[in-house]
Short mmCIF file of C-alpha atoms in Angstrom, two decimals:
data_model
loop_
_atom_site.label_atom_id
_atom_site.label_comp_id
_atom_site.label_asym_id
_atom_site.label_seq_id
_atom_site.Cartn_x
_atom_site.Cartn_y
_atom_site.Cartn_z
CA UNK A 215 11.39 -8.72 23.80
CA UNK A 216 8.95 -5.79 23.65
CA UNK A 217 5.48 -6.38 22.15
CA UNK A 218 3.49 -3.31 21.16
CA UNK A 219 -0.28 -3.51 21.59
CA UNK A 220 -3.25 -1.20 21.08
CA UNK A 221 -6.18 -0.77 23.46
CA UNK A 222 -9.17 0.81 21.73
CA UNK A 223 -12.15 2.00 23.78
CA UNK A 224 -15.70 2.87 22.72
CA UNK A 225 -16.51 6.51 21.87
CA UNK A 226 -19.80 8.40 21.51
CA UNK A 227 -18.85 10.23 18.30
CA UNK A 228 -15.81 11.50 16.45
CA UNK A 229 -15.44 15.02 15.11
CA UNK A 230 -12.65 17.17 13.75
CA UNK A 231 -10.31 17.80 10.87
CA UNK A 232 -7.13 15.85 10.09
CA UNK A 233 -4.56 15.14 7.44
CA UNK A 234 -3.04 11.71 6.85
CA UNK A 235 0.52 10.77 5.84
CA UNK A 236 1.72 10.94 2.26
CA UNK A 237 0.75 8.15 -0.09
CA UNK A 238 2.95 5.09 0.40
CA UNK A 239 2.81 3.86 -3.20
CA UNK A 240 3.74 7.28 -4.57
CA UNK A 241 6.48 7.79 -1.96
CA UNK A 242 8.21 4.55 -3.00
CA UNK A 243 8.09 5.47 -6.67
CA UNK A 244 9.27 9.03 -6.17
CA UNK A 245 12.45 7.74 -4.52
CA UNK A 246 13.06 5.20 -7.29
CA UNK A 247 12.59 7.56 -10.22
CA UNK A 248 14.30 10.47 -8.50
CA UNK A 249 17.36 8.30 -7.92
CA UNK A 250 17.72 7.25 -11.57
CA UNK A 251 16.80 10.67 -12.97
CA UNK A 252 19.22 13.25 -14.31
CA UNK A 253 19.26 16.23 -11.98
CA UNK A 254 17.71 17.05 -8.64
CA UNK A 255 14.29 15.93 -7.42
CA UNK A 256 12.52 17.58 -4.49
CA UNK A 257 9.74 15.53 -2.89
CA UNK A 258 7.18 17.08 -0.56
CA UNK A 259 4.73 14.99 1.46
CA UNK A 260 7.01 11.94 1.64
CA UNK A 261 5.85 9.14 3.96
CA UNK A 262 8.71 8.43 6.35
CA UNK A 263 7.32 5.09 7.50
CA UNK A 264 9.52 2.01 7.67
CA UNK A 265 8.52 0.66 4.23
CA UNK A 266 9.37 3.79 2.24
CA UNK A 267 12.51 4.31 4.29
CA UNK A 268 13.63 0.82 3.21
CA UNK A 269 13.44 1.99 -0.42
CA UNK A 270 15.24 5.24 0.40
CA UNK A 271 18.05 3.43 2.23
CA UNK A 272 18.42 0.96 -0.66
CA UNK A 273 19.27 3.79 -3.04
CA UNK A 274 21.61 5.41 -0.55
CA UNK A 275 23.36 2.04 -0.41
CA UNK A 276 23.68 2.21 -4.21
CA UNK A 277 25.49 5.55 -4.10
CA UNK A 278 22.62 8.02 -4.43
CA UNK A 279 22.87 11.17 -2.30
CA UNK A 280 19.52 11.70 -0.58
CA UNK A 281 18.81 14.40 2.00
CA UNK A 282 15.96 14.02 4.48
CA UNK A 283 13.27 13.24 5.18
CA UNK A 284 12.93 16.57 6.99
CA UNK A 285 9.31 17.55 7.67
CA UNK A 286 8.25 15.18 4.88
CA UNK A 287 10.65 16.74 2.37
CA UNK A 288 13.30 14.67 0.58
CA UNK A 289 15.92 15.97 -1.85
CA UNK A 290 17.47 13.47 -4.27
CA UNK A 291 20.55 14.13 -6.38
CA UNK A 292 19.84 11.72 -9.21
CA UNK A 293 22.62 9.67 -10.78
CA UNK A 294 20.89 8.88 -14.08
CA UNK A 295 19.77 5.52 -15.43
CA UNK A 296 23.26 4.03 -15.43
CA UNK A 297 24.73 5.69 -12.33
CA UNK A 298 23.79 3.22 -9.60
CA UNK A 299 26.66 1.49 -7.79
CA UNK A 300 26.93 -2.01 -6.38
CA UNK A 301 25.76 -2.03 -2.75
CA UNK A 302 28.29 -3.28 -0.24
CA UNK A 303 25.69 -5.36 1.61
CA UNK A 304 22.50 -7.29 0.93
CA UNK A 305 19.59 -4.87 0.51
CA UNK A 306 17.12 -5.32 3.36
CA UNK A 307 13.56 -4.45 2.31
CA UNK A 308 12.19 -4.96 5.82
CA UNK A 309 8.45 -5.60 5.64
CA UNK A 310 8.03 -3.96 2.23
CA UNK A 311 6.84 -6.10 -0.66
CA UNK A 312 6.70 -2.98 -2.84
CA UNK A 313 10.39 -2.29 -2.23
CA UNK A 314 11.38 -5.85 -3.07
CA UNK A 315 9.27 -6.29 -6.20
CA UNK A 316 10.04 -2.90 -7.73
CA UNK A 317 13.74 -3.08 -6.90
CA UNK A 318 13.90 -6.52 -8.51
CA UNK A 319 12.86 -5.00 -11.84
CA UNK A 320 15.41 -2.21 -11.60
CA UNK A 321 18.28 -4.36 -10.33
CA UNK A 322 17.74 -7.01 -13.01
CA UNK A 323 19.07 -4.46 -15.52
CA UNK A 324 22.15 -3.28 -13.61
CA UNK A 325 25.76 -4.19 -14.29
CA UNK A 326 26.34 -5.52 -10.75
CA UNK A 327 25.11 -8.49 -8.73
CA UNK A 328 22.65 -7.86 -5.91
CA UNK A 329 20.50 -9.60 -3.35
CA UNK A 330 17.20 -8.58 -1.74
CA UNK A 331 15.99 -9.87 1.61
CA UNK A 332 13.43 -8.85 4.23
CA UNK A 333 11.82 -9.65 7.55
CA UNK A 334 10.11 -12.91 8.50
CA UNK A 335 6.81 -11.84 6.96
CA UNK A 336 8.30 -10.68 3.66
CA UNK A 337 10.31 -13.89 3.29
CA UNK A 338 7.00 -15.78 3.07
CA UNK A 339 5.52 -13.71 0.26
CA UNK A 340 5.32 -14.93 -3.37
CA UNK A 341 7.97 -13.62 -5.78
CA UNK A 342 7.53 -15.88 -8.82
CA UNK A 343 5.13 -13.26 -10.11
CA UNK A 344 8.11 -10.93 -10.69
CA UNK A 345 10.87 -13.45 -11.41
CA UNK A 346 8.87 -15.03 -14.26
CA UNK A 347 8.54 -11.94 -16.50
CA UNK A 348 12.03 -10.73 -15.63
CA UNK A 349 13.47 -14.10 -16.63
CA UNK A 350 11.59 -13.86 -19.93
CA UNK A 351 13.32 -10.51 -20.45
CA UNK A 352 16.72 -12.17 -20.02
CA UNK A 353 17.38 -11.51 -16.35
CA UNK A 354 19.15 -14.10 -14.20
CA UNK A 355 17.24 -14.37 -10.94
CA UNK A 356 17.37 -17.01 -8.22
CA UNK A 357 14.65 -17.61 -5.64
CA UNK A 358 13.90 -20.72 -3.58
CA UNK A 359 10.40 -22.21 -3.55
CA UNK A 360 9.06 -19.02 -5.13
CA UNK A 361 9.94 -16.89 -2.11
CA UNK A 362 12.72 -14.45 -1.06
CA UNK A 363 15.53 -13.79 -0.71
CA UNK A 364 16.02 -12.78 -4.36
CA UNK A 365 19.49 -13.11 -5.87
CA UNK A 366 20.11 -11.19 -9.10
CA UNK A 367 23.05 -11.68 -11.46
CA UNK A 368 24.06 -8.39 -13.03
CA UNK A 369 25.39 -7.62 -16.48
CA UNK A 370 22.51 -9.19 -18.39
CA UNK A 371 21.18 -7.47 -21.51
CA UNK A 372 17.43 -7.34 -21.16
CA UNK A 373 15.08 -7.51 -24.12
CA UNK A 374 11.61 -6.09 -24.43
CA UNK A 375 8.73 -8.56 -24.23
CA UNK A 376 4.96 -8.49 -24.53
CA UNK A 377 3.75 -9.67 -21.14
CA UNK A 378 0.09 -10.46 -20.57
CA UNK A 379 -0.62 -10.00 -16.88
CA UNK A 380 -2.24 -13.13 -15.38
CA UNK A 381 -3.92 -10.94 -12.74
CA UNK A 382 -4.15 -7.27 -11.84
CA UNK A 383 -1.02 -6.25 -9.92
CA UNK A 384 0.50 -2.78 -9.81
CA UNK A 385 3.68 -4.15 -8.25
CA UNK A 386 4.30 -6.67 -11.03
CA UNK A 387 3.41 -4.12 -13.71
CA UNK A 388 5.79 -1.60 -12.14
CA UNK A 389 8.57 -4.17 -11.88
CA UNK A 390 8.33 -4.87 -15.62
CA UNK A 391 8.13 -1.16 -16.49
CA UNK A 392 11.31 -0.49 -14.50
CA UNK A 393 13.11 -3.30 -16.31
CA UNK A 394 11.70 -1.95 -19.56
CA UNK A 395 13.58 1.32 -19.00
CA UNK A 396 16.73 -0.66 -19.85
CA UNK A 397 15.48 -3.36 -22.24
CA UNK A 398 16.30 -3.51 -25.93
CA UNK A 399 13.21 -2.76 -28.03
CA UNK A 400 9.69 -2.16 -26.80
CA UNK A 401 8.27 -3.59 -23.61
CA UNK A 402 4.52 -4.15 -23.74
CA UNK A 403 2.31 -5.01 -20.78
CA UNK A 404 -1.30 -6.02 -21.35
CA UNK A 405 -3.53 -5.80 -18.29
CA UNK A 406 -6.59 -7.98 -17.84
CA UNK A 407 -8.00 -5.68 -15.17
CA UNK A 408 -7.44 -2.26 -13.66
CA UNK A 409 -4.55 -1.80 -11.23
CA UNK A 410 -2.93 1.23 -9.63
CA UNK A 411 -1.34 3.51 -12.23
CA UNK A 412 1.00 5.54 -10.02
CA UNK A 413 4.08 4.29 -11.90
CA UNK A 414 2.75 5.44 -15.27
CA UNK A 415 1.83 8.83 -13.82
CA UNK A 416 5.20 9.11 -12.09
CA UNK A 417 7.00 8.42 -15.38
CA UNK A 418 5.11 11.37 -16.87
CA UNK A 419 6.18 13.52 -13.91
CA UNK A 420 9.79 12.63 -14.72
CA UNK A 421 9.31 13.41 -18.45
CA UNK A 422 9.65 9.76 -19.49
CA UNK A 423 7.18 8.75 -22.22
CA UNK A 424 4.95 5.77 -21.63
CA UNK A 425 2.10 5.04 -24.01
CA UNK A 426 -1.21 3.25 -23.53
CA UNK A 427 -3.13 1.56 -26.31
CA UNK A 428 -6.41 0.24 -24.94
CA UNK A 429 -5.29 -2.00 -22.06
CA UNK A 430 -1.63 -2.28 -23.17
CA UNK A 431 1.25 -0.15 -21.87
CA UNK A 432 4.25 0.47 -24.13
CA UNK A 433 7.68 1.69 -23.01
CA UNK A 434 11.20 1.64 -24.45
CA UNK A 435 14.69 2.42 -23.24
CA UNK A 436 15.47 5.37 -25.51
CA UNK A 437 14.79 8.08 -22.94
CA UNK A 438 15.94 9.47 -19.59
CA UNK A 439 14.09 10.47 -16.46
CA UNK A 440 14.57 14.16 -15.63
CA UNK A 441 14.60 15.46 -12.07
CA UNK A 442 11.48 17.32 -10.99
CA UNK A 443 9.40 18.49 -8.03
CA UNK A 444 6.94 15.95 -6.62
CA UNK A 445 4.00 16.72 -4.33
CA UNK A 446 2.55 13.63 -2.66
CA UNK A 447 -1.10 13.66 -1.53
CA UNK A 448 -2.40 12.00 1.61
CA UNK A 449 -2.74 8.22 1.40
CA UNK A 450 -6.33 7.07 0.93
CA UNK A 451 -5.28 3.73 2.45
CA UNK A 452 -4.49 5.58 5.70
CA UNK A 453 -7.56 7.81 5.42
CA UNK A 454 -9.64 4.62 5.07
CA UNK A 455 -9.50 3.89 8.81
CA UNK A 456 -11.05 7.23 9.69
CA UNK A 457 -13.50 7.15 6.78
CA UNK A 458 -14.88 3.92 8.25
CA UNK A 459 -14.70 5.21 11.84
CA UNK A 460 -16.85 8.23 10.99
CA UNK A 461 -19.24 6.02 9.01
CA UNK A 462 -19.92 3.62 11.90
CA UNK A 463 -19.77 5.82 15.03
CA UNK A 464 -23.15 7.58 15.45
CA UNK A 465 -23.03 11.38 15.46
CA UNK A 466 -19.67 11.58 13.71
CA UNK A 467 -18.68 14.34 11.29
CA UNK A 468 -15.06 14.68 10.12
CA UNK A 469 -12.98 16.28 7.37
CA UNK A 470 -9.82 14.68 5.97
CA UNK A 471 -7.83 17.15 3.87
CA UNK A 472 -5.66 16.59 0.80
CA UNK A 473 -6.40 12.90 0.17
CA UNK A 474 -5.34 11.25 -3.08
CA UNK A 475 -8.38 10.15 -5.11
CA UNK A 476 -6.64 8.44 -8.02
CA UNK A 477 -9.46 6.50 -9.75
CA UNK A 478 -7.50 3.24 -9.36
CA UNK A 479 -7.56 3.70 -5.57
CA UNK A 480 -11.10 4.82 -4.74
CA UNK A 481 -12.71 1.40 -4.38
CA UNK A 482 -13.30 2.01 -0.68
CA UNK A 483 -15.37 5.10 -1.44
CA UNK A 484 -17.47 3.27 -4.04
CA UNK A 485 -18.02 0.29 -1.72
CA UNK A 486 -18.97 2.39 1.32
CA UNK A 487 -21.30 4.60 -0.72
CA UNK A 488 -23.08 1.47 -1.95
CA UNK A 489 -23.41 0.40 1.69
CA UNK A 490 -25.09 3.73 2.46
CA UNK A 491 -22.19 5.84 3.74
CA UNK A 492 -22.31 9.64 3.70
CA UNK A 493 -19.06 10.67 1.98
CA UNK A 494 -18.57 13.92 0.05
CA UNK A 495 -15.53 14.82 -2.07
CA UNK A 496 -14.79 18.55 -1.78
CA UNK A 497 -12.45 20.80 -3.79
CA UNK A 498 -11.31 18.12 -6.25
CA UNK A 499 -8.06 19.27 -7.83
CA UNK A 500 -4.92 18.02 -9.54
CA UNK A 501 -1.55 17.83 -7.78
CA UNK A 502 1.00 17.05 -10.46
CA UNK A 503 -0.44 14.02 -12.26
CA UNK A 504 -2.53 12.89 -9.27
CA UNK A 505 -6.05 13.94 -8.25
CA UNK A 506 -6.75 14.99 -4.65
CA UNK A 507 -9.77 16.13 -2.63
CA UNK A 508 -10.90 16.93 0.89
CA UNK A 509 -13.20 14.20 2.22
CA UNK A 510 -16.21 14.99 4.43
CA UNK A 511 -17.61 11.93 6.19
CA UNK A 512 -20.71 11.86 8.37
CA UNK A 513 -22.24 8.92 10.20
CA UNK A 514 -24.86 6.96 8.28
CA UNK A 515 -26.38 3.51 8.92
CA UNK A 516 -24.80 0.93 6.62
CA UNK A 517 -26.30 -2.11 4.92
CA UNK A 518 -24.61 -5.33 3.81
CA UNK A 519 -23.84 -5.76 0.10
CA UNK A 520 -22.26 -8.16 -2.36
CA UNK A 521 -18.96 -6.49 -3.24
CA UNK A 522 -18.28 -6.72 -6.97
CA UNK A 523 -15.06 -8.49 -7.97
CA UNK A 524 -14.02 -5.52 -10.12
CA UNK A 525 -13.65 -3.52 -6.90
CA UNK A 526 -10.91 -5.83 -5.59
CA UNK A 527 -7.86 -4.17 -7.21
CA UNK A 528 -9.30 -0.73 -6.43
CA UNK A 529 -9.55 -1.46 -2.69
CA UNK A 530 -7.04 -4.26 -2.12
CA UNK A 531 -5.32 -2.61 0.88
CA UNK A 532 -8.51 -1.23 2.40
CA UNK A 533 -10.47 -4.48 2.74
CA UNK A 534 -9.56 -5.16 6.38
CA UNK A 535 -11.24 -1.95 7.52
CA UNK A 536 -14.06 -2.41 4.99
CA UNK A 537 -14.72 -5.70 6.81
CA UNK A 538 -15.11 -3.71 10.04
CA UNK A 539 -17.73 -1.58 8.29
CA UNK A 540 -19.45 -4.79 7.15
CA UNK A 541 -19.48 -6.06 10.74
CA UNK A 542 -21.42 -2.92 11.71
CA UNK A 543 -23.82 -3.04 8.76
CA UNK A 544 -27.33 -4.44 8.75
CA UNK A 545 -27.38 -7.71 6.85
CA UNK A 546 -24.79 -9.82 5.10
CA UNK A 547 -21.74 -8.68 3.14
CA UNK A 548 -19.93 -11.04 0.78
CA UNK A 549 -16.74 -10.71 -1.22
CA UNK A 550 -15.35 -13.03 -3.91
CA UNK A 551 -12.36 -12.75 -6.22
CA UNK A 552 -10.01 -11.52 -3.48
CA UNK A 553 -7.64 -14.47 -2.98
CA UNK A 554 -4.75 -11.96 -3.16
CA UNK A 555 -5.67 -10.97 0.40
CA UNK A 556 -4.23 -14.29 1.56
CA UNK A 557 -0.75 -13.24 0.36
CA UNK A 558 -0.32 -9.86 2.02
CA UNK A 559 1.66 -9.17 5.20
CA UNK A 560 -0.60 -11.84 6.67
CA UNK A 561 -3.45 -13.98 5.40
CA UNK A 562 -5.85 -11.08 5.79
CA UNK A 563 -8.96 -13.16 5.22
CA UNK A 564 -8.04 -15.60 8.00
CA UNK A 565 -6.84 -12.82 10.30
CA UNK A 566 -10.04 -10.79 9.92
CA UNK A 567 -12.37 -13.79 10.27
CA UNK A 568 -10.55 -14.89 13.42
CA UNK A 569 -10.63 -11.42 14.95
CA UNK A 570 -14.25 -10.72 14.07
CA UNK A 571 -15.35 -14.02 15.60
CA UNK A 572 -13.54 -13.12 18.82
CA UNK A 573 -15.52 -9.88 18.90
CA UNK A 574 -18.85 -11.68 18.49
CA UNK A 575 -19.41 -11.29 14.75
CA UNK A 576 -20.42 -14.19 12.50
CA UNK A 577 -17.81 -14.31 9.74
CA UNK A 578 -16.81 -17.08 7.35
CA UNK A 579 -13.65 -17.41 5.28
CA UNK A 580 -14.19 -18.31 1.63
CA UNK A 581 -11.47 -19.59 -0.69
CA UNK A 582 -11.30 -16.23 -2.46
CA UNK A 583 -13.09 -13.93 -0.06
CA UNK A 584 -15.26 -13.57 3.00
CA UNK A 585 -18.84 -13.53 4.29
CA UNK A 586 -19.72 -11.25 7.21
CA UNK A 587 -23.07 -11.02 8.99
CA UNK A 588 -23.47 -7.58 10.55
CA UNK A 589 -24.07 -7.48 14.29
CA UNK A 590 -22.89 -5.94 17.55
CA UNK A 591 -19.16 -5.84 18.20
CA UNK A 592 -18.11 -6.92 21.68
CA UNK A 593 -14.87 -6.25 23.49
CA UNK A 594 -12.05 -8.77 23.44
CA UNK A 595 -8.48 -9.54 22.50
CA UNK A 596 -7.47 -10.00 18.87
CA UNK A 597 -4.17 -10.82 17.19
CA UNK A 598 -2.92 -8.57 14.38
CA UNK A 599 -0.46 -11.23 13.18
CA UNK A 600 2.09 -8.44 12.83
CA UNK A 601 0.05 -6.89 10.01
CA UNK A 602 -0.26 -3.10 10.20
CA UNK A 603 -3.62 -2.93 8.41
CA UNK A 604 -5.16 -5.65 10.58
CA UNK A 605 -3.97 -3.81 13.70
CA UNK A 606 -5.42 -0.44 12.67
CA UNK A 607 -8.68 -2.00 11.46
CA UNK A 608 -9.42 -3.62 14.81
CA UNK A 609 -8.42 -0.38 16.56
CA UNK A 610 -11.29 1.24 14.65
CA UNK A 611 -13.60 -1.63 15.66
CA UNK A 612 -12.96 -0.75 19.28
CA UNK A 613 -14.63 2.63 18.78
CA UNK A 614 -18.06 0.97 18.42
CA UNK A 615 -17.54 -2.19 20.50
CA UNK A 616 -19.44 -2.70 23.73
CA UNK A 617 -16.17 -2.93 25.67
CA UNK A 618 -12.49 -2.20 24.95
CA UNK A 619 -10.68 -4.14 22.24
CA UNK A 620 -7.03 -5.10 22.74
CA UNK A 621 -4.99 -5.67 19.59
CA UNK A 622 -1.76 -7.60 20.02
CA UNK A 623 1.53 -7.11 18.16
CA UNK A 624 1.03 -3.71 16.51
CA UNK A 625 4.63 -2.57 16.02
CA UNK A 626 4.40 -2.82 12.21
CA UNK A 627 1.90 0.04 12.11
CA UNK A 628 5.09 2.10 11.79
CA UNK A 629 5.57 0.71 8.27
CA UNK A 630 2.74 2.84 6.87
CA UNK A 631 1.29 5.15 9.55
CA UNK A 632 3.80 6.01 12.30
CA UNK A 633 1.49 8.63 13.88
CA UNK A 634 -1.71 6.57 13.70
CA UNK A 635 -2.48 6.80 17.43
CA UNK A 636 -1.77 10.53 17.55
CA UNK A 637 -3.96 11.18 14.50
CA UNK A 638 -6.77 9.09 15.99
CA UNK A 639 -6.66 11.16 19.17
CA UNK A 640 -7.18 14.34 17.11
CA UNK A 641 -10.65 12.95 16.32
CA UNK A 642 -11.28 11.97 19.98
CA UNK A 643 -10.81 8.27 19.27
CA UNK A 644 -9.63 6.50 22.42
CA UNK A 645 -6.70 4.39 21.23
CA UNK A 646 -3.69 3.81 23.46
CA UNK A 647 -0.42 2.04 22.79
CA UNK A 648 0.98 -0.28 25.43
CA UNK A 649 4.18 -2.30 25.60
CA UNK A 650 4.57 -5.79 27.08
CA UNK A 651 8.03 -6.90 28.10
CA UNK A 652 8.29 -10.61 27.33
CA UNK A 653 11.26 -12.69 28.45
#
């Protein structure tokens, strides 16, 4: 067995200009809607990481002709809302919770039976949050102990419901919206907090009407998606690692071009600015329905803060690297209201507390968050727990540690940022990938 590790060494400063891969959330959705649209969809900026490729391969398995990715371009020959075919095999979502939860909503409305599975990590993640509303809509879904695999009985006539979200979740909301494309009557979703709105914006891109009344979304099945051209901005979740790196390494000054700044995703910018970071958004512009900008980040000393709970859904994927920033800040940083972090690819609260302690930082896990006392990062060995965002976060920590930091089990970085090490080197970060052969 081959185990991929990172070794990250201290640097004096980072400088330069980079781009980051296309947004993962938008890449998933562009494949889904392009596949069930009438006509051809051309996607530019597609993220060809393992997660989005799992979604792409799922639709190929359901009879959709998809060309690419070729230099981040994908061409989809849509089959329309009712043109999907029964896959010959179980659909493997790999490590991708987005693939599984969104596909569950779509497959619940198809005429054929289907089953969704995934890797060891995905099979531990909670799925009642999607099976519950889908069952209310009339779907027949089987899961065991609230976890995958998901077995879906086809041929069920779905009905529109009014679902009040128990917590902010873009994946659950998107799952219900996808089922709502096929349900009889109106489907209404009332949100209790802000969550990513890429699905709603993507529906507009594909000429499918979705309405919002205050905090309630309304959709019905009377329309069709129409093929279109999609331009995907850089993923702010990938940019986050270098935003933090430039903020904590003295003397740094970098530019990250063409980054998505959807207001439901910019929690990391708000949090770091409150901590004292020097971040400037340049040339803000619209790319389709999404807003993008070039980000200029210069080093600035950070201070600990109490992170407001309303920031949680706006920065849910960026918290691991935000915790690295907190470890380098003066004073204490606390976060509450983030229990969702315990149900990601790993328990990210436990993983970050464990790793920070090994690097000499005082950190404490809370039931729904974390407390970090800023200090001096030391070298050491940390375990990523197979979680791509944990791995990349501690790779950034190594840039300011007193000695090199080794991060174990980093192969899953390929799910979201296949060229992470190469991009880091463009900024003179010293991150190397090594491979251990274990019998």
